[in-house]
Amino acid sequence: MKIFAAAVLCLALFGPALAADAAPEATPAMTQATAELLPRHHGYAFEQPQVLLRQRLFGLAHGLSMLAAACLDLPQHSAPIQNAYASWHAKQARSIEVLVLDLSRYYFGERADEANWPDLARALGLNDSILPALGKVPLEDACATLPQAISGARYDFARLLADVPAPEGPAPIAVAVPPAPTSESPAE
């Protein structure tokens, strides 16, 4: 059941990106190049409100993807989480693409098209596990409240992005990265 649930979540996460941008399979050379991708900046751009907002929203999307993945291990929450996350992602996919593209340009400049979700998370110094962010809140409680929480204004990225102009930068690139868990065992 967990494998099925994980497959459904992965389809929700990657389906739109796979349909729109069929990328070639990763070769050892591509994997090596991505592994060597070093950001021009590290951490948060407090002096640039447009970039800072995108960083904050990326962090929220990153946390949501890790929490949703961790909740798949809890059978009583698996289906509601999958449904809520898939619905939220469908509404926010374009805004998330914009976040990823803008942040890829900010952090990686000319190599922005090589950046992927883990590269951005690493540049921002984000965890690859949801547990540190939960603190003393049990995973069970976080999973129970997630479906209602992600339907709120705090997670309406399109509305939040509309309030702040896009950062200045080079022309848009054609590659986007969907939100995804950043480790094989996100609840560790």
JSON list of C-alpha atoms in Angstrom, two decimals:
[
{"chain": "A", "resi": 1, "resn": "MET", "atom": "CA", "xyz": [0.00, 0.00, 0.00]},
{"chain": "A", "resi": 2, "resn": "LYS", "atom": "CA", "xyz": [2.84, 2.40, 0.83]},
{"chain": "A", "resi": 3, "resn": "ILE", "atom": "CA", "xyz": [4.40, 1.77, -2.59]},
{"chain": "A", "resi": 4, "resn": "PHE", "atom": "CA", "xyz": [1.10, 2.51, -4.29]},
{"chain": "A", "resi": 5, "resn": "ALA", "atom": "CA", "xyz": [0.64, 5.66, -2.23]},
{"chain": "A", "resi": 6, "resn": "ALA", "atom": "CA", "xyz": [4.18, 6.79, -3.00]},
{"chain": "A", "resi": 7, "resn": "ALA", "atom": "CA", "xyz": [3.58, 6.17, -6.71]},
{"chain": "A", "resi": 8, "resn": "VAL", "atom": "CA", "xyz": [0.39, 8.25, -6.65]},
{"chain": "A", "resi": 9, "resn": "LEU", "atom": "CA", "xyz": [2.16, 11.10, -4.86]},
{"chain": "A", "resi": 10, "resn": "CYS", "atom": "CA", "xyz": [5.05, 10.94, -7.33]},
{"chain": "A", "resi": 11, "resn": "LEU", "atom": "CA", "xyz": [2.60, 11.11, -10.24]},
{"chain": "A", "resi": 12, "resn": "ALA", "atom": "CA", "xyz": [0.99, 14.15, -8.66]},
{"chain": "A", "resi": 13, "resn": "LEU", "atom": "CA", "xyz": [4.38, 15.74, -8.17]},
{"chain": "A", "resi": 14, "resn": "PHE", "atom": "CA", "xyz": [6.04, 14.85, -11.44]},
{"chain": "A", "resi": 15, "resn": "GLY", "atom": "CA", "xyz": [3.16, 14.23, -13.86]},
{"chain": "A", "resi": 16, "resn": "PRO", "atom": "CA", "xyz": [2.72, 17.80, -15.15]},
{"chain": "A", "resi": 17, "resn": "ALA", "atom": "CA", "xyz": [6.45, 18.31, -15.52]},
{"chain": "A", "resi": 18, "resn": "LEU", "atom": "CA", "xyz": [6.96, 15.02, -17.33]},
{"chain": "A", "resi": 19, "resn": "ALA", "atom": "CA", "xyz": [4.14, 15.73, -19.74]},
{"chain": "A", "resi": 20, "resn": "ALA", "atom": "CA", "xyz": [5.30, 19.27, -20.49]},
{"chain": "A", "resi": 21, "resn": "ASP", "atom": "CA", "xyz": [9.05, 18.85, -20.47]},
{"chain": "A", "resi": 22, "resn": "ALA", "atom": "CA", "xyz": [10.21, 15.35, -21.34]},
{"chain": "A", "resi": 23, "resn": "ALA", "atom": "CA", "xyz": [13.86, 15.54, -20.36]},
{"chain": "A", "resi": 24, "resn": "PRO", "atom": "CA", "xyz": [16.52, 13.12, -21.56]},
{"chain": "A", "resi": 25, "resn": "GLU", "atom": "CA", "xyz": [17.66, 10.44, -19.16]},
{"chain": "A", "resi": 26, "resn": "ALA", "atom": "CA", "xyz": [20.48, 11.52, -16.88]},
{"chain": "A", "resi": 27, "resn": "THR", "atom": "CA", "xyz": [23.89, 10.43, -18.04]},
{"chain": "A", "resi": 28, "resn": "PRO", "atom": "CA", "xyz": [26.93, 10.13, -15.77]},
{"chain": "A", "resi": 29, "resn": "ALA", "atom": "CA", "xyz": [28.25, 13.36, -17.30]},
{"chain": "A", "resi": 30, "resn": "MET", "atom": "CA", "xyz": [24.98, 15.18, -16.56]},
{"chain": "A", "resi": 31, "resn": "THR", "atom": "CA", "xyz": [24.90, 13.84, -13.01]},
{"chain": "A", "resi": 32, "resn": "GLN", "atom": "CA", "xyz": [28.51, 14.95, -12.45]},
{"chain": "A", "resi": 33, "resn": "ALA", "atom": "CA", "xyz": [27.79, 18.42, -13.85]},
{"chain": "A", "resi": 34, "resn": "THR", "atom": "CA", "xyz": [24.78, 18.84, -11.56]},
{"chain": "A", "resi": 35, "resn": "ALA", "atom": "CA", "xyz": [26.79, 17.59, -8.59]},
{"chain": "A", "resi": 36, "resn": "GLU", "atom": "CA", "xyz": [29.39, 20.30, -9.33]},
{"chain": "A", "resi": 37, "resn": "LEU", "atom": "CA", "xyz": [26.79, 23.05, -9.69]},
{"chain": "A", "resi": 38, "resn": "LEU", "atom": "CA", "xyz": [27.83, 25.71, -7.20]},
{"chain": "A", "resi": 39, "resn": "PRO", "atom": "CA", "xyz": [25.56, 28.62, -6.34]},
{"chain": "A", "resi": 40, "resn": "ARG", "atom": "CA", "xyz": [26.68, 32.22, -6.84]},
{"chain": "A", "resi": 41, "resn": "HIS", "atom": "CA", "xyz": [24.85, 33.13, -3.62]},
{"chain": "A", "resi": 42, "resn": "HIS", "atom": "CA", "xyz": [24.11, 31.25, -0.40]},
{"chain": "A", "resi": 43, "resn": "GLY", "atom": "CA", "xyz": [21.26, 31.66, 2.02]},
{"chain": "A", "resi": 44, "resn": "TYR", "atom": "CA", "xyz": [18.64, 34.38, 1.91]},
{"chain": "A", "resi": 45, "resn": "ALA", "atom": "CA", "xyz": [18.64, 37.72, 0.06]},
{"chain": "A", "resi": 46, "resn": "PHE", "atom": "CA", "xyz": [17.28, 39.96, 2.81]},
{"chain": "A", "resi": 47, "resn": "GLU", "atom": "CA", "xyz": [18.25, 43.07, 0.83]},
{"chain": "A", "resi": 48, "resn": "GLN", "atom": "CA", "xyz": [16.15, 42.00, -2.21]},
{"chain": "A", "resi": 49, "resn": "PRO", "atom": "CA", "xyz": [12.44, 41.69, -1.33]},
{"chain": "A", "resi": 50, "resn": "GLN", "atom": "CA", "xyz": [11.49, 40.10, -4.67]},
{"chain": "A", "resi": 51, "resn": "VAL", "atom": "CA", "xyz": [14.06, 37.33, -4.26]},
{"chain": "A", "resi": 52, "resn": "LEU", "atom": "CA", "xyz": [13.37, 36.95, -0.53]},
{"chain": "A", "resi": 53, "resn": "LEU", "atom": "CA", "xyz": [9.66, 36.31, -1.17]},
{"chain": "A", "resi": 54, "resn": "ARG", "atom": "CA", "xyz": [10.53, 33.61, -3.72]},
{"chain": "A", "resi": 55, "resn": "GLN", "atom": "CA", "xyz": [12.98, 32.05, -1.28]},
{"chain": "A", "resi": 56, "resn": "ARG", "atom": "CA", "xyz": [10.33, 31.99, 1.44]},
{"chain": "A", "resi": 57, "resn": "LEU", "atom": "CA", "xyz": [7.74, 30.43, -0.86]},
{"chain": "A", "resi": 58, "resn": "PHE", "atom": "CA", "xyz": [10.23, 27.86, -2.14]},
{"chain": "A", "resi": 59, "resn": "GLY", "atom": "CA", "xyz": [10.96, 26.94, 1.48]},
{"chain": "A", "resi": 60, "resn": "LEU", "atom": "CA", "xyz": [7.23, 26.47, 2.11]},
{"chain": "A", "resi": 61, "resn": "ALA", "atom": "CA", "xyz": [6.84, 24.30, -1.00]},
{"chain": "A", "resi": 62, "resn": "HIS", "atom": "CA", "xyz": [9.91, 22.29, 0.03]},
{"chain": "A", "resi": 63, "resn": "GLY", "atom": "CA", "xyz": [8.53, 21.74, 3.52]},
{"chain": "A", "resi": 64, "resn": "LEU", "atom": "CA", "xyz": [5.10, 20.79, 2.19]},
{"chain": "A", "resi": 65, "resn": "SER", "atom": "CA", "xyz": [6.58, 18.22, -0.18]},
{"chain": "A", "resi": 66, "resn": "MET", "atom": "CA", "xyz": [8.64, 16.67, 2.62]},
{"chain": "A", "resi": 67, "resn": "LEU", "atom": "CA", "xyz": [5.70, 16.62, 5.03]},
{"chain": "A", "resi": 68, "resn": "ALA", "atom": "CA", "xyz": [3.38, 15.11, 2.42]},
{"chain": "A", "resi": 69, "resn": "ALA", "atom": "CA", "xyz": [5.95, 12.41, 1.66]},
{"chain": "A", "resi": 70, "resn": "ALA", "atom": "CA", "xyz": [6.44, 11.66, 5.37]},
{"chain": "A", "resi": 71, "resn": "CYS", "atom": "CA", "xyz": [2.67, 11.41, 5.90]},
{"chain": "A", "resi": 72, "resn": "LEU", "atom": "CA", "xyz": [2.45, 8.58, 3.36]},
{"chain": "A", "resi": 73, "resn": "ASP", "atom": "CA", "xyz": [3.84, 6.30, 6.08]},
{"chain": "A", "resi": 74, "resn": "LEU", "atom": "CA", "xyz": [0.76, 6.96, 8.23]},
{"chain": "A", "resi": 75, "resn": "PRO", "atom": "CA", "xyz": [-2.10, 4.96, 6.68]},
{"chain": "A", "resi": 76, "resn": "GLN", "atom": "CA", "xyz": [-4.86, 7.00, 8.32]},
{"chain": "A", "resi": 77, "resn": "HIS", "atom": "CA", "xyz": [-3.51, 10.19, 6.70]},
{"chain": "A", "resi": 78, "resn": "SER", "atom": "CA", "xyz": [-2.16, 8.87, 3.41]},
{"chain": "A", "resi": 79, "resn": "ALA", "atom": "CA", "xyz": [-5.26, 9.29, 1.21]},
{"chain": "A", "resi": 80, "resn": "PRO", "atom": "CA", "xyz": [-6.35, 12.71, 2.55]},
{"chain": "A", "resi": 81, "resn": "ILE", "atom": "CA", "xyz": [-2.78, 14.01, 2.20]},
{"chain": "A", "resi": 82, "resn": "GLN", "atom": "CA", "xyz": [-2.46, 12.69, -1.35]},
{"chain": "A", "resi": 83, "resn": "ASN", "atom": "CA", "xyz": [-5.75, 14.28, -2.38]},
{"chain": "A", "resi": 84, "resn": "ALA", "atom": "CA", "xyz": [-5.08, 17.62, -0.69]},
{"chain": "A", "resi": 85, "resn": "TYR", "atom": "CA", "xyz": [-1.49, 17.87, -1.92]},
{"chain": "A", "resi": 86, "resn": "ALA", "atom": "CA", "xyz": [-2.41, 16.90, -5.50]},
{"chain": "A", "resi": 87, "resn": "SER", "atom": "CA", "xyz": [-5.18, 19.52, -5.53]},
{"chain": "A", "resi": 88, "resn": "TRP", "atom": "CA", "xyz": [-2.91, 22.20, -4.05]},
{"chain": "A", "resi": 89, "resn": "HIS", "atom": "CA", "xyz": [-0.09, 21.34, -6.45]},
{"chain": "A", "resi": 90, "resn": "ALA", "atom": "CA", "xyz": [-2.39, 21.49, -9.48]},
{"chain": "A", "resi": 91, "resn": "LYS", "atom": "CA", "xyz": [-3.41, 25.03, -8.49]},
{"chain": "A", "resi": 92, "resn": "GLN", "atom": "CA", "xyz": [0.12, 26.16, -7.62]},
{"chain": "A", "resi": 93, "resn": "ALA", "atom": "CA", "xyz": [2.19, 24.38, -10.32]},
{"chain": "A", "resi": 94, "resn": "ARG", "atom": "CA", "xyz": [2.71, 27.46, -12.49]},
{"chain": "A", "resi": 95, "resn": "SER", "atom": "CA", "xyz": [3.66, 29.63, -9.52]},
{"chain": "A", "resi": 96, "resn": "ILE", "atom": "CA", "xyz": [6.10, 26.97, -8.32]},
{"chain": "A", "resi": 97, "resn": "GLU", "atom": "CA", "xyz": [7.67, 26.87, -11.79]},
{"chain": "A", "resi": 98, "resn": "VAL", "atom": "CA", "xyz": [8.12, 30.65, -11.62]},
{"chain": "A", "resi": 99, "resn": "LEU", "atom": "CA", "xyz": [9.73, 30.37, -8.18]},
{"chain": "A", "resi": 100, "resn": "VAL", "atom": "CA", "xyz": [12.12, 27.68, -9.36]},
{"chain": "A", "resi": 101, "resn": "LEU", "atom": "CA", "xyz": [13.05, 29.54, -12.54]},
{"chain": "A", "resi": 102, "resn": "ASP", "atom": "CA", "xyz": [13.63, 32.84, -10.74]},
{"chain": "A", "resi": 103, "resn": "LEU", "atom": "CA", "xyz": [15.65, 31.24, -7.95]},
{"chain": "A", "resi": 104, "resn": "SER", "atom": "CA", "xyz": [17.65, 29.13, -10.41]},
{"chain": "A", "resi": 105, "resn": "ARG", "atom": "CA", "xyz": [18.65, 32.33, -12.21]},
{"chain": "A", "resi": 106, "resn": "TYR", "atom": "CA", "xyz": [19.51, 34.06, -8.92]},
{"chain": "A", "resi": 107, "resn": "TYR", "atom": "CA", "xyz": [21.61, 31.22, -7.54]},
{"chain": "A", "resi": 108, "resn": "PHE", "atom": "CA", "xyz": [23.13, 29.69, -10.66]},
{"chain": "A", "resi": 109, "resn": "GLY", "atom": "CA", "xyz": [23.16, 32.43, -13.31]},
{"chain": "A", "resi": 110, "resn": "GLU", "atom": "CA", "xyz": [24.09, 31.07, -16.73]},
{"chain": "A", "resi": 111, "resn": "ARG", "atom": "CA", "xyz": [23.85, 27.50, -15.42]},
{"chain": "A", "resi": 112, "resn": "ALA", "atom": "CA", "xyz": [20.28, 27.99, -14.16]},
{"chain": "A", "resi": 113, "resn": "ASP", "atom": "CA", "xyz": [18.93, 25.45, -16.62]},
{"chain": "A", "resi": 114, "resn": "GLU", "atom": "CA", "xyz": [21.10, 22.78, -14.94]},
{"chain": "A", "resi": 115, "resn": "ALA", "atom": "CA", "xyz": [19.73, 23.44, -11.46]},
{"chain": "A", "resi": 116, "resn": "ASN", "atom": "CA", "xyz": [17.23, 21.10, -9.87]},
{"chain": "A", "resi": 117, "resn": "TRP", "atom": "CA", "xyz": [15.13, 21.13, -6.71]},
{"chain": "A", "resi": 118, "resn": "PRO", "atom": "CA", "xyz": [17.87, 19.71, -4.43]},
{"chain": "A", "resi": 119, "resn": "ASP", "atom": "CA", "xyz": [20.38, 22.27, -5.79]},
{"chain": "A", "resi": 120, "resn": "LEU", "atom": "CA", "xyz": [18.06, 25.11, -4.78]},
{"chain": "A", "resi": 121, "resn": "ALA", "atom": "CA", "xyz": [17.33, 23.55, -1.39]},
{"chain": "A", "resi": 122, "resn": "ARG", "atom": "CA", "xyz": [21.07, 23.20, -0.78]},
{"chain": "A", "resi": 123, "resn": "ALA", "atom": "CA", "xyz": [21.75, 26.82, -1.84]},
{"chain": "A", "resi": 124, "resn": "LEU", "atom": "CA", "xyz": [19.10, 27.99, 0.63]},
{"chain": "A", "resi": 125, "resn": "GLY", "atom": "CA", "xyz": [20.44, 25.73, 3.38]},
{"chain": "A", "resi": 126, "resn": "LEU", "atom": "CA", "xyz": [17.15, 23.85, 3.71]},
{"chain": "A", "resi": 127, "resn": "ASN", "atom": "CA", "xyz": [16.92, 20.52, 5.53]},
{"chain": "A", "resi": 128, "resn": "ASP", "atom": "CA", "xyz": [16.28, 17.31, 3.64]},
{"chain": "A", "resi": 129, "resn": "SER", "atom": "CA", "xyz": [14.06, 16.05, 6.47]},
{"chain": "A", "resi": 130, "resn": "ILE", "atom": "CA", "xyz": [10.85, 17.50, 7.85]},
{"chain": "A", "resi": 131, "resn": "LEU", "atom": "CA", "xyz": [11.47, 16.32, 11.41]},
{"chain": "A", "resi": 132, "resn": "PRO", "atom": "CA", "xyz": [13.71, 19.23, 12.51]},
{"chain": "A", "resi": 133, "resn": "ALA", "atom": "CA", "xyz": [11.06, 21.72, 11.36]},
{"chain": "A", "resi": 134, "resn": "LEU", "atom": "CA", "xyz": [8.36, 19.91, 13.33]},
{"chain": "A", "resi": 135, "resn": "GLY", "atom": "CA", "xyz": [10.22, 20.34, 16.60]},
{"chain": "A", "resi": 136, "resn": "LYS", "atom": "CA", "xyz": [8.02, 18.90, 19.34]},
{"chain": "A", "resi": 137, "resn": "VAL", "atom": "CA", "xyz": [4.95, 18.62, 17.09]},
{"chain": "A", "resi": 138, "resn": "PRO", "atom": "CA", "xyz": [4.28, 14.92, 16.43]},
{"chain": "A", "resi": 139, "resn": "LEU", "atom": "CA", "xyz": [4.25, 13.91, 12.76]},
{"chain": "A", "resi": 140, "resn": "GLU", "atom": "CA", "xyz": [0.76, 12.49, 13.33]},
{"chain": "A", "resi": 141, "resn": "ASP", "atom": "CA", "xyz": [-0.55, 15.94, 14.35]},
{"chain": "A", "resi": 142, "resn": "ALA", "atom": "CA", "xyz": [1.16, 17.70, 11.44]},
{"chain": "A", "resi": 143, "resn": "CYS", "atom": "CA", "xyz": [-0.32, 15.21, 8.98]},
{"chain": "A", "resi": 144, "resn": "ALA", "atom": "CA", "xyz": [-3.79, 15.60, 10.50]},
{"chain": "A", "resi": 145, "resn": "THR", "atom": "CA", "xyz": [-3.79, 19.36, 9.92]},
{"chain": "A", "resi": 146, "resn": "LEU", "atom": "CA", "xyz": [-2.01, 19.51, 6.54]},
{"chain": "A", "resi": 147, "resn": "PRO", "atom": "CA", "xyz": [-5.05, 19.09, 4.23]},
{"chain": "A", "resi": 148, "resn": "GLN", "atom": "CA", "xyz": [-6.83, 22.07, 5.78]},
{"chain": "A", "resi": 149, "resn": "ALA", "atom": "CA", "xyz": [-3.68, 24.16, 6.15]},
{"chain": "A", "resi": 150, "resn": "ILE", "atom": "CA", "xyz": [-2.62, 24.01, 2.49]},
{"chain": "A", "resi": 151, "resn": "SER", "atom": "CA", "xyz": [-6.00, 25.30, 1.37]},
{"chain": "A", "resi": 152, "resn": "GLY", "atom": "CA", "xyz": [-5.36, 28.58, 3.19]},
{"chain": "A", "resi": 153, "resn": "ALA", "atom": "CA", "xyz": [-4.07, 31.92, 1.93]},
{"chain": "A", "resi": 154, "resn": "ARG", "atom": "CA", "xyz": [-0.56, 31.27, 3.31]},
{"chain": "A", "resi": 155, "resn": "TYR", "atom": "CA", "xyz": [-0.06, 28.64, 0.60]},
{"chain": "A", "resi": 156, "resn": "ASP", "atom": "CA", "xyz": [-1.68, 30.58, -2.29]},
{"chain": "A", "resi": 157, "resn": "PHE", "atom": "CA", "xyz": [1.59, 31.28, -4.07]},
{"chain": "A", "resi": 158, "resn": "ALA", "atom": "CA", "xyz": [-0.03, 32.90, -7.12]},
{"chain": "A", "resi": 159, "resn": "ARG", "atom": "CA", "xyz": [-1.67, 35.54, -4.92]},
{"chain": "A", "resi": 160, "resn": "LEU", "atom": "CA", "xyz": [1.50, 36.12, -2.91]},
{"chain": "A", "resi": 161, "resn": "LEU", "atom": "CA", "xyz": [3.66, 36.42, -6.05]},
{"chain": "A", "resi": 162, "resn": "ALA", "atom": "CA", "xyz": [1.24, 38.92, -7.57]},
{"chain": "A", "resi": 163, "resn": "ASP", "atom": "CA", "xyz": [2.00, 41.32, -4.72]},
{"chain": "A", "resi": 164, "resn": "VAL", "atom": "CA", "xyz": [5.74, 41.59, -5.52]},
{"chain": "A", "resi": 165, "resn": "PRO", "atom": "CA", "xyz": [7.29, 42.21, -8.97]},
{"chain": "A", "resi": 166, "resn": "ALA", "atom": "CA", "xyz": [9.64, 39.63, -10.46]},
{"chain": "A", "resi": 167, "resn": "PRO", "atom": "CA", "xyz": [13.34, 40.11, -9.78]},
{"chain": "A", "resi": 168, "resn": "GLU", "atom": "CA", "xyz": [15.40, 41.48, -12.62]},
{"chain": "A", "resi": 169, "resn": "GLY", "atom": "CA", "xyz": [17.43, 38.92, -14.48]},
{"chain": "A", "resi": 170, "resn": "PRO", "atom": "CA", "xyz": [18.15, 37.25, -17.80]},
{"chain": "A", "resi": 171, "resn": "ALA", "atom": "CA", "xyz": [15.44, 35.95, -20.13]},
{"chain": "A", "resi": 172, "resn": "PRO", "atom": "CA", "xyz": [13.41, 33.00, -18.87]},
{"chain": "A", "resi": 173, "resn": "ILE", "atom": "CA", "xyz": [14.83, 29.52, -19.32]},
{"chain": "A", "resi": 174, "resn": "ALA", "atom": "CA", "xyz": [12.79, 26.57, -20.51]},
{"chain": "A", "resi": 175, "resn": "VAL", "atom": "CA", "xyz": [13.50, 24.08, -17.72]},
{"chain": "A", "resi": 176, "resn": "ALA", "atom": "CA", "xyz": [11.39, 23.89, -14.57]},
{"chain": "A", "resi": 177, "resn": "VAL", "atom": "CA", "xyz": [11.61, 21.61, -11.57]},
{"chain": "A", "resi": 178, "resn": "PRO", "atom": "CA", "xyz": [8.50, 20.45, -9.72]},
{"chain": "A", "resi": 179, "resn": "PRO", "atom": "CA", "xyz": [8.36, 20.20, -5.94]},
{"chain": "A", "resi": 180, "resn": "ALA", "atom": "CA", "xyz": [9.52, 16.83, -4.73]},
{"chain": "A", "resi": 181, "resn": "PRO", "atom": "CA", "xyz": [10.84, 15.18, -1.63]},
{"chain": "A", "resi": 182, "resn": "THR", "atom": "CA", "xyz": [14.59, 15.69, -1.45]},
{"chain": "A", "resi": 183, "resn": "SER", "atom": "CA", "xyz": [15.56, 12.37, 0.05]},
{"chain": "A", "resi": 184, "resn": "GLU", "atom": "CA", "xyz": [14.51, 8.78, -0.34]},
{"chain": "A", "resi": 185, "resn": "SER", "atom": "CA", "xyz": [13.43, 8.63, 3.29]},
{"chain": "A", "resi": 186, "resn": "PRO", "atom": "CA", "xyz": [12.02, 12.11, 4.03]},
{"chain": "A", "resi": 187, "resn": "ALA", "atom": "CA", "xyz": [10.83, 11.30, 7.54]},
{"chain": "A", "resi": 188, "resn": "GLU", "atom": "CA", "xyz": [14.28, 10.52, 8.90]}
]
